[in-house]
mmCIF file with all atom_site columns, C-alpha atoms in Angstrom:
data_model
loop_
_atom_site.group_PDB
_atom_site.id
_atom_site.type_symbol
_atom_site.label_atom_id
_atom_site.label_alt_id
_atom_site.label_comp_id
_atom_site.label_asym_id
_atom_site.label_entity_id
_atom_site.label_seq_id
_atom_site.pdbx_PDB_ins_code
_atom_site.Cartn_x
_atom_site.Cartn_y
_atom_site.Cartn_z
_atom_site.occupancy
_atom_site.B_iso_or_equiv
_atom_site.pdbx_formal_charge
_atom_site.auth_seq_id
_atom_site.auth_comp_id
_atom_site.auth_asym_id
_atom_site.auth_atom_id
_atom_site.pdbx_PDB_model_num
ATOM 1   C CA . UNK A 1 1   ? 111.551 138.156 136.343 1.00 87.00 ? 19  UNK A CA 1
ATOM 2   C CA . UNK A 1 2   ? 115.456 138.920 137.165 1.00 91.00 ? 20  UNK A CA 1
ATOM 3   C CA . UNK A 1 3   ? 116.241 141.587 134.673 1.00 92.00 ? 21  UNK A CA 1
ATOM 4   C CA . UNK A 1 4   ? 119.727 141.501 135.756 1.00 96.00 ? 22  UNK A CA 1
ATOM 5   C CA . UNK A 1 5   ? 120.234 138.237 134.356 1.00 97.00 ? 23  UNK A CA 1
ATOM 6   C CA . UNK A 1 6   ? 122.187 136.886 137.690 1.00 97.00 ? 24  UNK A CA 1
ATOM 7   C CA . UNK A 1 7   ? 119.956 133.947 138.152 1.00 97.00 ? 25  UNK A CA 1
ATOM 8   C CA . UNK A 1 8   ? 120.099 132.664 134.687 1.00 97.00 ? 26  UNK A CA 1
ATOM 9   C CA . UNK A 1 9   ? 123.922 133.529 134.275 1.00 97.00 ? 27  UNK A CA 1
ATOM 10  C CA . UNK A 1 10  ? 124.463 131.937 137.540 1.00 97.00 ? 28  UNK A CA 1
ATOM 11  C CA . UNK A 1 11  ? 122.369 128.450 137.433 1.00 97.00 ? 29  UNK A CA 1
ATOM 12  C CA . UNK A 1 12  ? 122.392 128.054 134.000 1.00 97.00 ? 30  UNK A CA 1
ATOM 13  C CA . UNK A 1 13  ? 125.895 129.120 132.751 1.00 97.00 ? 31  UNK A CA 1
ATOM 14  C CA . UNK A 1 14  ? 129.450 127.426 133.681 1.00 94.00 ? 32  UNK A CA 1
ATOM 15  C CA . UNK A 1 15  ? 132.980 129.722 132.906 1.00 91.00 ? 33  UNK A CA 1
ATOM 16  C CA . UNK A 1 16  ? 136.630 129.056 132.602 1.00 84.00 ? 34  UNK A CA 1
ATOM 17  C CA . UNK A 1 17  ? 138.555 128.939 135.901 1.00 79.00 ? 35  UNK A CA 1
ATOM 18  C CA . UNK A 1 18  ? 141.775 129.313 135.547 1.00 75.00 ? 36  UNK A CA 1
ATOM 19  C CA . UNK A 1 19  ? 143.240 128.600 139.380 1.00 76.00 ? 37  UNK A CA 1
ATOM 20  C CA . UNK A 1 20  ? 140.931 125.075 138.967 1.00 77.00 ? 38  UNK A CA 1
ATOM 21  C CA . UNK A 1 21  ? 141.785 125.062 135.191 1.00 80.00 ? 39  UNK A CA 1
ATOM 22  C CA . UNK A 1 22  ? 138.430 123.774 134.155 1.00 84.00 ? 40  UNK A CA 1
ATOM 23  C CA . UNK A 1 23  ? 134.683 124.743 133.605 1.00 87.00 ? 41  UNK A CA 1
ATOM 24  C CA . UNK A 1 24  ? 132.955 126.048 136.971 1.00 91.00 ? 42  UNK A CA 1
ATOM 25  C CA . UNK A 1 25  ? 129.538 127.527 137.770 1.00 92.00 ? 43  UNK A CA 1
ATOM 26  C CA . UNK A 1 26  ? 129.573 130.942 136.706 1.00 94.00 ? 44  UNK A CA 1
ATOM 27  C CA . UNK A 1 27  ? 129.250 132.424 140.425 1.00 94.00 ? 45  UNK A CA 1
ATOM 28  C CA . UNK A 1 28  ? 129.628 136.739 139.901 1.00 95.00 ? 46  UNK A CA 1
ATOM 29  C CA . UNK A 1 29  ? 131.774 138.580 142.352 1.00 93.00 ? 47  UNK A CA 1
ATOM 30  C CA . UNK A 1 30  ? 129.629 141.582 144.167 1.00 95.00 ? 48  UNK A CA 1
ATOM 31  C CA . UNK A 1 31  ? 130.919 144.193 141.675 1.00 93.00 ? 49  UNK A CA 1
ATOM 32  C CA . UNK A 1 32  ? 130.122 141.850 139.010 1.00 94.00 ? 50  UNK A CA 1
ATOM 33  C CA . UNK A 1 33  ? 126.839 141.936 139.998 1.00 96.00 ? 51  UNK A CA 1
ATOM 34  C CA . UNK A 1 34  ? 126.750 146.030 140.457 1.00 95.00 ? 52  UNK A CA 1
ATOM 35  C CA . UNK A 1 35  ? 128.131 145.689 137.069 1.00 95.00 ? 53  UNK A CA 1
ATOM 36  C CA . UNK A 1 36  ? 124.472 143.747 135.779 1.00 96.00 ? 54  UNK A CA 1
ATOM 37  C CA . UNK A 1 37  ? 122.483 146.338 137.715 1.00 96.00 ? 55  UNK A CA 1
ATOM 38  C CA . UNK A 1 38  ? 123.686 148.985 135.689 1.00 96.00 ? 56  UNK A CA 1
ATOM 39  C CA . UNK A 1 39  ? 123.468 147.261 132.487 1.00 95.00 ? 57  UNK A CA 1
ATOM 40  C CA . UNK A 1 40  ? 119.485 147.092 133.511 1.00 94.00 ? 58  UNK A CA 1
ATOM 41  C CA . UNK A 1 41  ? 118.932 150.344 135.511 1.00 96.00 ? 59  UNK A CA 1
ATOM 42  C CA . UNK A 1 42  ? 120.784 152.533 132.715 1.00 96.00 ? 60  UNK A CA 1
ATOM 43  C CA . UNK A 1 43  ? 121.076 152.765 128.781 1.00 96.00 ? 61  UNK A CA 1
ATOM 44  C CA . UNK A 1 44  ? 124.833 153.818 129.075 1.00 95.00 ? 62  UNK A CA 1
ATOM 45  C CA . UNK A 1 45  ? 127.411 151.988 130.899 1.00 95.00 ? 63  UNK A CA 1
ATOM 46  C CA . UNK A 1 46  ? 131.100 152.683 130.830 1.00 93.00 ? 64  UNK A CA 1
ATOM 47  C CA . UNK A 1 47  ? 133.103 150.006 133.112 1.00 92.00 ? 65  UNK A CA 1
ATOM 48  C CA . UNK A 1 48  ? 136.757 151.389 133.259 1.00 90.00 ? 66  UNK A CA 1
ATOM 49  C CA . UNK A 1 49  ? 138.791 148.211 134.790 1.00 89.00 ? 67  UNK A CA 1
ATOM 50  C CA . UNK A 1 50  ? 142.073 146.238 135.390 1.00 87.00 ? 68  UNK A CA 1
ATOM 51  C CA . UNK A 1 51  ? 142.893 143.159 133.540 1.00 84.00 ? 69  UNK A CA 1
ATOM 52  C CA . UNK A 1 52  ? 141.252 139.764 134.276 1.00 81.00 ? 70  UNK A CA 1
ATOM 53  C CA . UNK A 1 53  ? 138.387 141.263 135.755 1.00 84.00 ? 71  UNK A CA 1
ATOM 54  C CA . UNK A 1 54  ? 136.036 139.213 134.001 1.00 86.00 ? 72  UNK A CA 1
ATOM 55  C CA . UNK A 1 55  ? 134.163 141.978 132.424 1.00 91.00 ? 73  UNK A CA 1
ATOM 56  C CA . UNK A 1 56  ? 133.492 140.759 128.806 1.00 92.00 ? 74  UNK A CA 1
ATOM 57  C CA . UNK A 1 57  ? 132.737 137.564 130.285 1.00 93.00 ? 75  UNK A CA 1
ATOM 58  C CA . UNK A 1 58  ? 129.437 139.266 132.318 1.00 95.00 ? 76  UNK A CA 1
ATOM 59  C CA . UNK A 1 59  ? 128.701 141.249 129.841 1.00 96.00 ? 77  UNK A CA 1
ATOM 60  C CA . UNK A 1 60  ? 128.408 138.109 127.199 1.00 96.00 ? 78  UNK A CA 1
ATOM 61  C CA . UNK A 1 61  ? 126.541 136.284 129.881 1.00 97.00 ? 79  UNK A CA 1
ATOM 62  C CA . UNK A 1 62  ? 124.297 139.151 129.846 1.00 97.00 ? 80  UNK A CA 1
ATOM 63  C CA . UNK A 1 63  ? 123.649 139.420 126.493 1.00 97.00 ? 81  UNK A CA 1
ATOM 64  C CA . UNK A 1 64  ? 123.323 135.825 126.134 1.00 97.00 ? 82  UNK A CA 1
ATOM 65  C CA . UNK A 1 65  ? 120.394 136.125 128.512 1.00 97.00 ? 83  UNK A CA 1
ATOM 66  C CA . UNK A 1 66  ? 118.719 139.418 126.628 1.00 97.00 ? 84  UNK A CA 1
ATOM 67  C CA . UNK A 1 67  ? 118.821 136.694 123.847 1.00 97.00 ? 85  UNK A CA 1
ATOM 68  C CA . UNK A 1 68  ? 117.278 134.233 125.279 1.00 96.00 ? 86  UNK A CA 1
ATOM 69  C CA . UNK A 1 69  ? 114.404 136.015 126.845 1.00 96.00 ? 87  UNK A CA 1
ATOM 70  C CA . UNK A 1 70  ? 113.980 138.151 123.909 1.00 94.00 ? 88  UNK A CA 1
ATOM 71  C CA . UNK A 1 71  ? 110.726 139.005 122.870 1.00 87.00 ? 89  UNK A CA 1
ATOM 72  C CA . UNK A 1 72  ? 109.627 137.963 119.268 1.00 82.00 ? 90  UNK A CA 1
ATOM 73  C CA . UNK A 1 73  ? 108.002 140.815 118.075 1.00 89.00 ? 91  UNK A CA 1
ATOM 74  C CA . UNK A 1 74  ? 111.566 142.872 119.160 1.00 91.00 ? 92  UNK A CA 1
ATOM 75  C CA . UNK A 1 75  ? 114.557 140.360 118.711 1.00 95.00 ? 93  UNK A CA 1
ATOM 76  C CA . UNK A 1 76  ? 118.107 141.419 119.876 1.00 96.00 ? 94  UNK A CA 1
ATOM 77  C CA . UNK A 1 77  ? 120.678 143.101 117.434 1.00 95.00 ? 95  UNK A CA 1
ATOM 78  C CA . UNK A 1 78  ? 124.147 143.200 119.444 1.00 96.00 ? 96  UNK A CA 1
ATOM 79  C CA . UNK A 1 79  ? 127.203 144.903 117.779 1.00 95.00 ? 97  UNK A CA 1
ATOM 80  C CA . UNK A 1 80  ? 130.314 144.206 119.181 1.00 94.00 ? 98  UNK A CA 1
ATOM 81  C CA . UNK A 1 81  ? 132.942 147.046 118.334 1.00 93.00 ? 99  UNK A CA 1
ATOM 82  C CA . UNK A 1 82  ? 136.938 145.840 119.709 1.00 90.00 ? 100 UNK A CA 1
ATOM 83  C CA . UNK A 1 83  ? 139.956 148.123 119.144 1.00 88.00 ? 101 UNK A CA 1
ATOM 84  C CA . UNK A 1 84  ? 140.981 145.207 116.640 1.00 89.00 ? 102 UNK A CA 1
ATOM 85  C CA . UNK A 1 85  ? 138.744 142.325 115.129 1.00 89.00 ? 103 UNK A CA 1
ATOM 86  C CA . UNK A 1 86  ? 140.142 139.834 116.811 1.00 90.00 ? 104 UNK A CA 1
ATOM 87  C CA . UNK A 1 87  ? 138.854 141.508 120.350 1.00 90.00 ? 105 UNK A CA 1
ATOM 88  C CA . UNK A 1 88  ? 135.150 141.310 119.144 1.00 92.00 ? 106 UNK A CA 1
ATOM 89  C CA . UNK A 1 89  ? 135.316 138.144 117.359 1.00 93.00 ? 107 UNK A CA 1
ATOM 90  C CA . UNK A 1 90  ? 136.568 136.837 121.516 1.00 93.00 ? 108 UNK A CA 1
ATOM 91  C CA . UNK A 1 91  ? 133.365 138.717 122.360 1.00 94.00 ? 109 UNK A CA 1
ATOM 92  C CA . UNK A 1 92  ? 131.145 137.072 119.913 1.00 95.00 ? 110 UNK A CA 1
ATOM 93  C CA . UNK A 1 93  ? 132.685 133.860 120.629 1.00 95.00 ? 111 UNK A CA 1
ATOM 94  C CA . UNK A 1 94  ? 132.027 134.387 124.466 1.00 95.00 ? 112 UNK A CA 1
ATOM 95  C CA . UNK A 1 95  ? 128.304 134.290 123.799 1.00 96.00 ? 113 UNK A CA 1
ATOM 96  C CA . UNK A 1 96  ? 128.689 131.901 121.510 1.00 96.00 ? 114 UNK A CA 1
ATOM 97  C CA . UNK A 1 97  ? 129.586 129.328 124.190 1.00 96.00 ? 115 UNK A CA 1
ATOM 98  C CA . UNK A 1 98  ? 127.125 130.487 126.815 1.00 97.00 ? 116 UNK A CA 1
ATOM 99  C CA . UNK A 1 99  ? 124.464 129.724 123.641 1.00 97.00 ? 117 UNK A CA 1
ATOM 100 C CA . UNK A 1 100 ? 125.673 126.487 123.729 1.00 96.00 ? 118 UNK A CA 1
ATOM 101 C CA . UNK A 1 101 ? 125.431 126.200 126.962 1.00 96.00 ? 119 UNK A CA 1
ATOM 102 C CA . UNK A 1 102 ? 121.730 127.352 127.479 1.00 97.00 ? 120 UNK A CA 1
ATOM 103 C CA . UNK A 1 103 ? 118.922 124.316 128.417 1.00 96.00 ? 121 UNK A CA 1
ATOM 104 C CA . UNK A 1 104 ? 117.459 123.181 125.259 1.00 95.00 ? 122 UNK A CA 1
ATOM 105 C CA . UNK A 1 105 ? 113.724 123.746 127.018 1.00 96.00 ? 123 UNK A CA 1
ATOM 106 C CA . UNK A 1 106 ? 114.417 127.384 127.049 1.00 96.00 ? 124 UNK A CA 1
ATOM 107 C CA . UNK A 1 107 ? 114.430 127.711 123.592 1.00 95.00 ? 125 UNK A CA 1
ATOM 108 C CA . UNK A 1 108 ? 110.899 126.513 123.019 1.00 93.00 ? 126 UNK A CA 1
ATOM 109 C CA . UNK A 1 109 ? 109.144 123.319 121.678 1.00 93.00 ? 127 UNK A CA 1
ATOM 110 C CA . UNK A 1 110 ? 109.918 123.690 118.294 1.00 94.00 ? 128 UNK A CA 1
ATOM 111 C CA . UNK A 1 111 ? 113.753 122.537 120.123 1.00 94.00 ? 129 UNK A CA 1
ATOM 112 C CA . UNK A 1 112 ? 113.058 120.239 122.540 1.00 94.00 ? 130 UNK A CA 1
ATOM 113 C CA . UNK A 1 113 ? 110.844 117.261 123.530 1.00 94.00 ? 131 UNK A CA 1
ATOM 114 C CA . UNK A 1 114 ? 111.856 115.313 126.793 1.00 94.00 ? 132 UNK A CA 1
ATOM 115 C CA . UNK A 1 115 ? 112.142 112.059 124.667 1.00 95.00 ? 133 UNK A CA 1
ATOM 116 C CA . UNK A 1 116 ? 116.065 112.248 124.221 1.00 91.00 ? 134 UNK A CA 1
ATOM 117 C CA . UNK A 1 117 ? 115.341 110.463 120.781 1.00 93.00 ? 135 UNK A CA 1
ATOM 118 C CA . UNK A 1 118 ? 113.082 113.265 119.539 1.00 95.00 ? 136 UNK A CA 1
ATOM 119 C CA . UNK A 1 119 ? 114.783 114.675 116.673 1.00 94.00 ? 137 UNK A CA 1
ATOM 120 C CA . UNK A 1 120 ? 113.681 118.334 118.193 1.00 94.00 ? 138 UNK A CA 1
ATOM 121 C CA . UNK A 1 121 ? 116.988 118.116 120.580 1.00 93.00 ? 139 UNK A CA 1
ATOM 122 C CA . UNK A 1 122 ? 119.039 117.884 117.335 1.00 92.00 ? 140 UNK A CA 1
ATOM 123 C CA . UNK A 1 123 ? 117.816 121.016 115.396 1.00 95.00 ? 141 UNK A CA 1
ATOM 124 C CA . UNK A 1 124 ? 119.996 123.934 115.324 1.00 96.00 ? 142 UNK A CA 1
ATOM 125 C CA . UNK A 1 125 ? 118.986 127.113 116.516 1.00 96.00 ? 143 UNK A CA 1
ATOM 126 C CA . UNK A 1 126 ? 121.335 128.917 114.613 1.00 96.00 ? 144 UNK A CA 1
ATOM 127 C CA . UNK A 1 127 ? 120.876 130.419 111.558 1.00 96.00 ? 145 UNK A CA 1
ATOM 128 C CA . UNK A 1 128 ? 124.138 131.363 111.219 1.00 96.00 ? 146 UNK A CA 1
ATOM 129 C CA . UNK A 1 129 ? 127.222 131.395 113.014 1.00 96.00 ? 147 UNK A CA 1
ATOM 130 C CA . UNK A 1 130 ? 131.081 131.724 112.601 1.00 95.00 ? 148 UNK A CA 1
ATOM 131 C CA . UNK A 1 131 ? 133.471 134.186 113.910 1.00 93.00 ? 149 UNK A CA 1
ATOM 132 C CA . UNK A 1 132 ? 131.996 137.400 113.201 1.00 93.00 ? 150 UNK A CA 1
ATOM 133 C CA . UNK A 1 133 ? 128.542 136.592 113.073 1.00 95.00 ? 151 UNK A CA 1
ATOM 134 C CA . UNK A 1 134 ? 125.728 134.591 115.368 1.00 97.00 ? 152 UNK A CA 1
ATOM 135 C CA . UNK A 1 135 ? 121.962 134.425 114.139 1.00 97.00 ? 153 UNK A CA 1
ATOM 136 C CA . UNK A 1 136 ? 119.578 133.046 116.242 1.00 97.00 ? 154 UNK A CA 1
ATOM 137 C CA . UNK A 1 137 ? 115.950 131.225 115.210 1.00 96.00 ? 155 UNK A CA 1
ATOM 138 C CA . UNK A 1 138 ? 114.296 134.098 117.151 1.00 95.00 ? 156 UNK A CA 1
ATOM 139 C CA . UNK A 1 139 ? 115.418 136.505 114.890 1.00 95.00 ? 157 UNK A CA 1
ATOM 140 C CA . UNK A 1 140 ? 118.368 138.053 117.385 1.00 97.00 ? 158 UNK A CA 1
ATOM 141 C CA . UNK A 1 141 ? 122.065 138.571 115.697 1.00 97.00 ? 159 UNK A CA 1
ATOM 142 C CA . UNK A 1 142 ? 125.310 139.368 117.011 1.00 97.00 ? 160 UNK A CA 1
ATOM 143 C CA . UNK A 1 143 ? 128.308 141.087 115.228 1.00 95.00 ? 161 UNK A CA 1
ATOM 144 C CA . UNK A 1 144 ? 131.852 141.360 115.284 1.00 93.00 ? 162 UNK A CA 1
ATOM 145 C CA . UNK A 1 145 ? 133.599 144.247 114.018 1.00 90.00 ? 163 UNK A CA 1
ATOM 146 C CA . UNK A 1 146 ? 136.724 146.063 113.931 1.00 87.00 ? 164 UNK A CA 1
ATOM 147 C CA . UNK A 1 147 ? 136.558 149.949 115.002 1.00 84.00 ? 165 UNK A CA 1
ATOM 148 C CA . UNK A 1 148 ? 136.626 152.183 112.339 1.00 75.00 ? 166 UNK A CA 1
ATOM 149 C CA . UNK A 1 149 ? 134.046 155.098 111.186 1.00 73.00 ? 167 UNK A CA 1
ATOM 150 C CA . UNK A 1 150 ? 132.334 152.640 109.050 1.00 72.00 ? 168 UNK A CA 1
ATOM 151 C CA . UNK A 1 151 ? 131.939 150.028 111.942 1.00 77.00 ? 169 UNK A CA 1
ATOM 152 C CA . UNK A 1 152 ? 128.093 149.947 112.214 1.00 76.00 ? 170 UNK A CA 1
ATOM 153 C CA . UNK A 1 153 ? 127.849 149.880 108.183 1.00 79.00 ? 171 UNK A CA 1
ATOM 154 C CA . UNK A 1 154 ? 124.961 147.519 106.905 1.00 78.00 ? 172 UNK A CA 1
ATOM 155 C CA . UNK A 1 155 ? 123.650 147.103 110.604 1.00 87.00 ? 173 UNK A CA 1
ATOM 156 C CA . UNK A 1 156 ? 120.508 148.731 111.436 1.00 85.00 ? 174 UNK A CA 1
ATOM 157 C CA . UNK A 1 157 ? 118.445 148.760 114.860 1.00 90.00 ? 175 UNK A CA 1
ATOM 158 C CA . UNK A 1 158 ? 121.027 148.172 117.190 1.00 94.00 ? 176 UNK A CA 1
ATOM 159 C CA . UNK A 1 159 ? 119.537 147.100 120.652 1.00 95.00 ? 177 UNK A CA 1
ATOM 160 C CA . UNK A 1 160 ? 122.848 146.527 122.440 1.00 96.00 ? 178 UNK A CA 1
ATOM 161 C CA . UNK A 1 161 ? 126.403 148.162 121.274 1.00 96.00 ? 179 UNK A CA 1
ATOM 162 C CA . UNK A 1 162 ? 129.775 146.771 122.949 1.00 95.00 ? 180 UNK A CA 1
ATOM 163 C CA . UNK A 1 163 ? 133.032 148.798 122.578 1.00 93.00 ? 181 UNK A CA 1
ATOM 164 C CA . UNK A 1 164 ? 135.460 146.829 124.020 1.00 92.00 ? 182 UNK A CA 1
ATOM 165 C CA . UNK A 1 165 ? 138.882 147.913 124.912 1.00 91.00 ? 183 UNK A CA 1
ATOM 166 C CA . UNK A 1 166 ? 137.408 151.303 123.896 1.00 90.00 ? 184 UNK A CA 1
ATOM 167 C CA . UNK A 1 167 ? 140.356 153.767 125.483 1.00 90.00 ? 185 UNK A CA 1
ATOM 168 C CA . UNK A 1 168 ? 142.600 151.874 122.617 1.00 90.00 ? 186 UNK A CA 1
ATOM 169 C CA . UNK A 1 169 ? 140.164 152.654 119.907 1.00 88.00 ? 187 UNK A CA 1
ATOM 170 C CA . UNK A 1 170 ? 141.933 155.346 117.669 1.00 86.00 ? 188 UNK A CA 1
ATOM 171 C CA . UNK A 1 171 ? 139.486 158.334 116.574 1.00 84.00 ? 189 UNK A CA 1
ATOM 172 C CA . UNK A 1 172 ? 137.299 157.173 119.059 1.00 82.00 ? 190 UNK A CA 1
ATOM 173 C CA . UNK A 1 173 ? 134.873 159.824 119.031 1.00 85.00 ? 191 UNK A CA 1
ATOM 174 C CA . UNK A 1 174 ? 134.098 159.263 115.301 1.00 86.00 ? 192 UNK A CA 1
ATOM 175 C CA . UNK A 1 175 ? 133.979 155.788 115.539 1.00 87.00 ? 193 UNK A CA 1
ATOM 176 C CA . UNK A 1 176 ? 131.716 155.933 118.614 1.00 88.00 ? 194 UNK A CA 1
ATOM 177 C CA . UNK A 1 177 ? 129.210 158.672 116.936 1.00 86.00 ? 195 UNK A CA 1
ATOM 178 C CA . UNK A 1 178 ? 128.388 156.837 113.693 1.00 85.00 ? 196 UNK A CA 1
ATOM 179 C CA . UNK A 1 179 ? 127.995 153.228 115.650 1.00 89.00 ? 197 UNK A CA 1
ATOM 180 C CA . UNK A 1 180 ? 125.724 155.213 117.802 1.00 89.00 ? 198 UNK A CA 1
ATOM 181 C CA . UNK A 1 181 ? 123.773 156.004 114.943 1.00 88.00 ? 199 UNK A CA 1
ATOM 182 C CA . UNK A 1 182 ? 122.595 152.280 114.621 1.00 88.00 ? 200 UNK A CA 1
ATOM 183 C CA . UNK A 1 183 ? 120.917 152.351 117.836 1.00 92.00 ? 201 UNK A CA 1
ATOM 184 C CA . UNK A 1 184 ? 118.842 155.660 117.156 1.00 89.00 ? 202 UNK A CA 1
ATOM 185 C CA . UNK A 1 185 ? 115.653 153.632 116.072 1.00 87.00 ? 203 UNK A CA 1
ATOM 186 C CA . UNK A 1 186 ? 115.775 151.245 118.765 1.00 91.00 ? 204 UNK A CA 1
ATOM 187 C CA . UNK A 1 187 ? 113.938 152.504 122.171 1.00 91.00 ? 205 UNK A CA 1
ATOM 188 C CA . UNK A 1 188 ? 116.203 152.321 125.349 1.00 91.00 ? 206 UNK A CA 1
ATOM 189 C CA . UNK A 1 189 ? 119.110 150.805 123.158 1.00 94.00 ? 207 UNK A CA 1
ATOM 190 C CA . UNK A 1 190 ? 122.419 149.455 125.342 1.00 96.00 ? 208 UNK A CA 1
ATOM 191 C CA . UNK A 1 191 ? 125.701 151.004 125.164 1.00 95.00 ? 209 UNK A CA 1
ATOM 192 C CA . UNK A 1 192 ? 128.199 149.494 127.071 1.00 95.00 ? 210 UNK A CA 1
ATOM 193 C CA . UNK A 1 193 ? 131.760 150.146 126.655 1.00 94.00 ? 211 UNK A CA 1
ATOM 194 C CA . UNK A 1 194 ? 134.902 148.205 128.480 1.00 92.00 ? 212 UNK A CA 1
ATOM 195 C CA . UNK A 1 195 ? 138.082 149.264 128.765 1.00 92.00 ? 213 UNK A CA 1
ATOM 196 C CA . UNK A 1 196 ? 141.487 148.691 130.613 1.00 90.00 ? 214 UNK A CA 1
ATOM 197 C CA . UNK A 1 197 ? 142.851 152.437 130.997 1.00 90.00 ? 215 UNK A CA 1
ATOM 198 C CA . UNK A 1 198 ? 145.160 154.267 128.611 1.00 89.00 ? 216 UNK A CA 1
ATOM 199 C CA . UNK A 1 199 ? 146.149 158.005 129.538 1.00 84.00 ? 217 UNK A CA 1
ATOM 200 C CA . UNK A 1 200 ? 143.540 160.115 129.907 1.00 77.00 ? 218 UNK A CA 1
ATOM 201 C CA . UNK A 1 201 ? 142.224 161.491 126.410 1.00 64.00 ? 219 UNK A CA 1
ATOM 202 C CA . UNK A 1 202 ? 138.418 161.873 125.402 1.00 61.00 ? 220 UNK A CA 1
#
């Protein structure tokens, strides 16, 4: 029922602390959480931010959770757009550990039996996944690419597109019309872009 995704993200997922150097529930600050009621309330988000904000790590718990709960009939297509490749492959990569993190009785019982011995808890439910691509059993994917006006190339019926870094994108504009072009087919489609600031150019 929480479209926001704050109880799943924070009983179900664990992050990266850095003062306590190891894995801690993922509790969100209170803008954090302003940050997940946009990503609900609106189509169009733009978070401008300072460094270590933990920004791409909400949003990837987010779209972790619009992939779990996904419907069948209308699975999840996520691009991931970075200023470089190596800044959406982090992205993907994100979300790729929250997967792994996710119950296995929340991915159905095709994936889990409560006999530890079933071979259910063993089956994959990826299709594919490496670096700059996840594929779920449920039909959602998840891309990495590098900006550039051919970003969104091969990729149709984009549900939720991720610029990240975007102020360090060069020919932004371009590169952000065609992308947006994958998510014309897709009803109330996600655009969220993240970004540190750099000057103040469109």
């Amino acid at each position: 029922q929480d479209k926001t995704r704050r109880y799943f993200i924070e009983n179900y997922l664990s992050t990266f602390n850095a003062d306590e150097r190891k894995e801690v529930p993922f509790k969100l600050f209170p803008r954090q959480i302003v940050l997940l009621e946009s990503f609900t309330k609106y189509n169009n988000t733009i978070s401008i931010k300072h460094r270590q904000a933990g920004i791409t790590t909400v949003a990837s718990g987010w779209i972790t959770g619009q992939c779990v709960f996904a419907s069948k009939n209308s699975p999840e297509t996520v691009l991931c757009i970075g200023n470089k490749l190596d800044i959406s492959e982090q992205l993907v990569e994100k979300i790729g550990v929250f997967l792994d993190q996710v119950p296995r009785w929340m991915w159905g019982s095709d994936y889990y039996s409560p006999d530890p011995d079933n071979p259910k808890n063993r089956k994959s439910i990826y299709k594919a996944r490496n670096k700059q691509r996840i594929e779920l059993f449920n039909g959602c994917k998840i891309y990495a690419r590098s900006s550039g006006e051919h970003a969104a190339r091969g990729i149709s019926a984009v549900s939720i597109l991720v610029f990240d870094e975007a102020a360090f994108i060069q020919n932004g504009v371009s590169v952000y019309s065609s992308s947006v072009a994958a998510t014309s087919s897709v009803k109330d489609a996600k655009i969220l872009m993240i970004s540190t600031p750099n000057g103040k150019d469109q």
